Coordinates of C-alpha atoms in Angstrom, one line a residue:
A1 CA -27.5 8.7 16.2
Q2 CA -26.5 9.2 12.5
D3 CA -24.2 12.0 13.4
T4 CA -22.5 13.2 10.2
G5 CA -19.1 12.9 11.9
A6 CA -19.7 9.3 13.0
A7 CA -17.9 7.6 10.0
K8 CA -14.9 9.9 10.5
A9 CA -14.8 9.0 14.2
Y10 CA -14.9 5.3 13.3
L11 CA -12.1 5.9 10.9
D12 CA -10.0 7.6 13.5
A13 CA -10.7 4.8 16.0
A14 CA -9.7 2.2 13.4
R15 CA -6.4 4.0 12.7
A16 CA -5.6 4.0 16.4
A17 CA -6.4 0.3 16.5
A18 CA -4.1 -0.3 13.5
V19 CA -1.3 1.5 15.3
S20 CA -1.9 -0.9 18.2
M21 CA -1.8 -3.8 15.8
A22 CA -5.4 -4.8 16.8
E23 CA -6.4 -5.8 13.3
E24 CA -9.6 -7.6 14.3
S25 CA -10.7 -4.4 16.0
V26 CA -9.8 -2.4 12.8
L27 CA -12.1 -4.6 10.8
I28 CA -15.0 -4.2 13.2
L29 CA -14.5 -0.4 13.3
C30 CA -14.1 -0.2 9.5
K31 CA -17.3 -2.2 8.9
R32 CA -19.3 0.2 11.1
G33 CA -17.7 3.3 9.7
E34 CA -18.2 2.1 6.1
S35 CA -21.9 1.7 6.7
L36 CA -22.1 5.2 8.0
A37 CA -19.8 7.0 5.5
N38 CA -21.7 9.6 3.5
D39 CA -18.7 11.1 1.7
V40 CA -16.5 9.4 -0.8
E41 CA -13.2 10.4 0.7
T42 CA -14.0 8.9 4.1
R43 CA -15.5 5.8 2.6
V44 CA -12.4 5.1 0.4
E45 CA -10.1 5.7 3.4
I46 CA -12.0 3.2 5.5
I47 CA -11.9 0.6 2.7
R48 CA -8.2 1.1 2.3
L49 CA -7.6 0.7 6.0
K50 CA -9.7 -2.4 6.0
G51 CA -7.6 -3.7 3.1
D52 CA -4.4 -3.1 5.0
A53 CA -5.9 -5.0 8.1
L54 CA -7.0 -7.9 5.9
L55 CA -3.5 -8.2 4.4
V56 CA -1.9 -8.2 7.9
L57 CA -4.4 -11.0 8.9
G58 CA -3.4 -13.1 6.0
R59 CA -6.7 -12.7 4.2
T60 CA -5.0 -11.7 0.9
E61 CA -7.8 -12.2 -1.5
D62 CA -10.2 -10.2 0.7
S63 CA -7.6 -7.5 0.9
I64 CA -7.2 -7.4 -2.9
A65 CA -11.0 -7.2 -3.2
A66 CA -11.1 -4.3 -0.7
F67 CA -8.4 -2.4 -2.6
R68 CA -10.2 -2.9 -5.9
D69 CA -13.4 -1.5 -4.2
A70 CA -11.3 1.5 -2.9
L71 CA -9.9 2.0 -6.4
A72 CA -13.4 1.9 -8.0
G73 CA -14.6 4.5 -5.5
S74 CA -11.6 6.8 -5.6
A75 CA -12.3 10.3 -6.8
S76 CA -8.8 12.0 -6.6
D77 CA -5.5 11.0 -8.1
A78 CA -4.0 10.6 -4.6
E79 CA -6.8 8.2 -3.5
K80 CA -6.3 6.2 -6.7
C81 CA -2.6 6.0 -6.1
H82 CA -2.9 4.8 -2.5
A83 CA -5.5 2.2 -3.6
L84 CA -3.2 1.0 -6.4
I85 CA -0.3 0.6 -4.0
G86 CA -2.4 -1.4 -1.6
L87 CA -3.7 -3.5 -4.4
A88 CA -0.1 -4.2 -5.6
E89 CA 0.9 -5.2 -2.1
G90 CA -1.9 -7.8 -2.0
L91 CA -1.1 -9.0 -5.5
R92 CA 2.6 -9.4 -4.6
V93 CA 1.7 -11.5 -1.5
A94 CA -0.6 -13.6 -3.8
S95 CA 2.3 -14.2 -6.2
Q96 CA 0.4 -12.4 -9.0
Y97 CA 3.6 -10.6 -10.0
E98 CA 2.7 -9.5 -13.6
E99 CA -0.5 -7.8 -12.5
A100 CA 1.3 -6.2 -9.5
I101 CA 3.9 -4.7 -11.8
S102 CA 1.2 -3.3 -14.0
V103 CA -0.7 -1.9 -11.1
L104 CA 2.5 -0.2 -9.7
E105 CA 3.1 1.3 -13.2
Q106 CA -0.4 2.8 -13.0
A107 CA 0.3 4.1 -9.5
E108 CA 3.5 5.7 -10.6
S109 CA 1.7 7.6 -13.4
S110 CA -1.4 8.4 -11.4
M111 CA -0.2 11.6 -9.7
S112 CA 1.5 14.5 -11.4
E113 CA 3.3 15.5 -8.2
M114 CA 4.1 12.5 -6.1
P115 CA 5.5 12.8 -2.6
E116 CA 8.9 11.2 -2.1
L117 CA 7.5 8.7 0.5
I118 CA 5.1 7.4 -2.1
K119 CA 7.9 7.1 -4.6
A120 CA 9.9 5.2 -2.1
R121 CA 7.0 2.8 -1.4
I122 CA 6.4 2.1 -5.1
R123 CA 10.1 1.4 -5.7
Y124 CA 10.3 -0.8 -2.7
L125 CA 7.4 -2.9 -3.9
Q126 CA 8.8 -3.1 -7.4
G127 CA 12.1 -4.3 -6.0
S128 CA 10.3 -6.8 -3.8
I129 CA 8.5 -8.2 -6.8
M130 CA 11.8 -8.5 -8.7
F131 CA 13.2 -10.7 -5.9
P132 CA 11.0 -13.8 -6.5
L133 CA 11.3 -13.3 -10.2
G134 CA 15.1 -13.7 -9.9
N135 CA 15.7 -10.3 -11.5
I136 CA 18.8 -9.4 -9.5
D137 CA 19.5 -6.0 -11.2
G138 CA 15.8 -5.0 -11.1
C139 CA 15.6 -5.9 -7.4
R140 CA 18.8 -3.9 -6.6
Q141 CA 18.0 -0.9 -8.7
N142 CA 14.5 -0.5 -7.4
H143 CA 15.6 -0.8 -3.8
E144 CA 18.4 1.8 -4.4
E145 CA 15.8 4.2 -5.8
S146 CA 13.5 3.4 -2.8
L147 CA 16.4 4.3 -0.5
K148 CA 17.0 7.6 -2.3
H149 CA 13.4 8.6 -2.1
A150 CA 13.1 7.5 1.5
K151 CA 16.1 9.7 2.4
L152 CA 14.6 12.6 0.6
A153 CA 11.4 12.0 2.6
Q154 CA 13.4 11.8 5.8
N155 CA 11.4 8.6 6.7
A156 CA 13.4 6.1 8.8
E157 CA 10.9 3.3 8.3
A158 CA 11.0 3.6 4.5
E159 CA 14.8 3.8 4.7
A160 CA 14.9 0.6 6.8
S161 CA 12.6 -1.1 4.3
A162 CA 14.8 -0.1 1.4
L163 CA 17.9 -1.3 3.1
S164 CA 16.2 -4.6 3.8
G165 CA 15.4 -4.9 0.1
L166 CA 19.0 -4.1 -0.8
G167 CA 20.0 -6.9 1.6
D168 CA 17.6 -9.2 -0.3
A169 CA 19.2 -8.1 -3.6
H170 CA 22.7 -8.9 -2.3
Y171 CA 21.5 -12.3 -1.0
L172 CA 20.0 -13.0 -4.4
R173 CA 23.3 -12.1 -6.1
G174 CA 25.0 -14.7 -3.8

């Protein structure tokens, strides 16, 4: 019925589907919501959620494209930072490490006041990129930083990710 809140309702439904790990449903809901979005913020959030779902489904190149679209449409520094982080995740999975590092550097400098949880995510991804590059010290240092920020954010999931990364660093060291 072209209700002005329809796109937001689709976004909320897609978020709920993502929590339930129903990624195919996420894509369907995002497609409909994206076609109805009449404000930039909602549209960008929908595209980012679609990018996350595509990455989970193993459609890495499509995910990268979605995050590039989200980045191009981002109006605020926070939106740009989130789009850059999503883009870096896709690039990491696609073994495009140099670009992923560059994108994370952009994300790190994109916000003047960055929440601890975002800092933790950036450092986790940087450490995860160092692992396949064989950079033991970079892997360990970034995951230690990730753990520090995750603890400051009081986020158990981010702490677990950082600890997993530290395990990888120790494994790499042998």
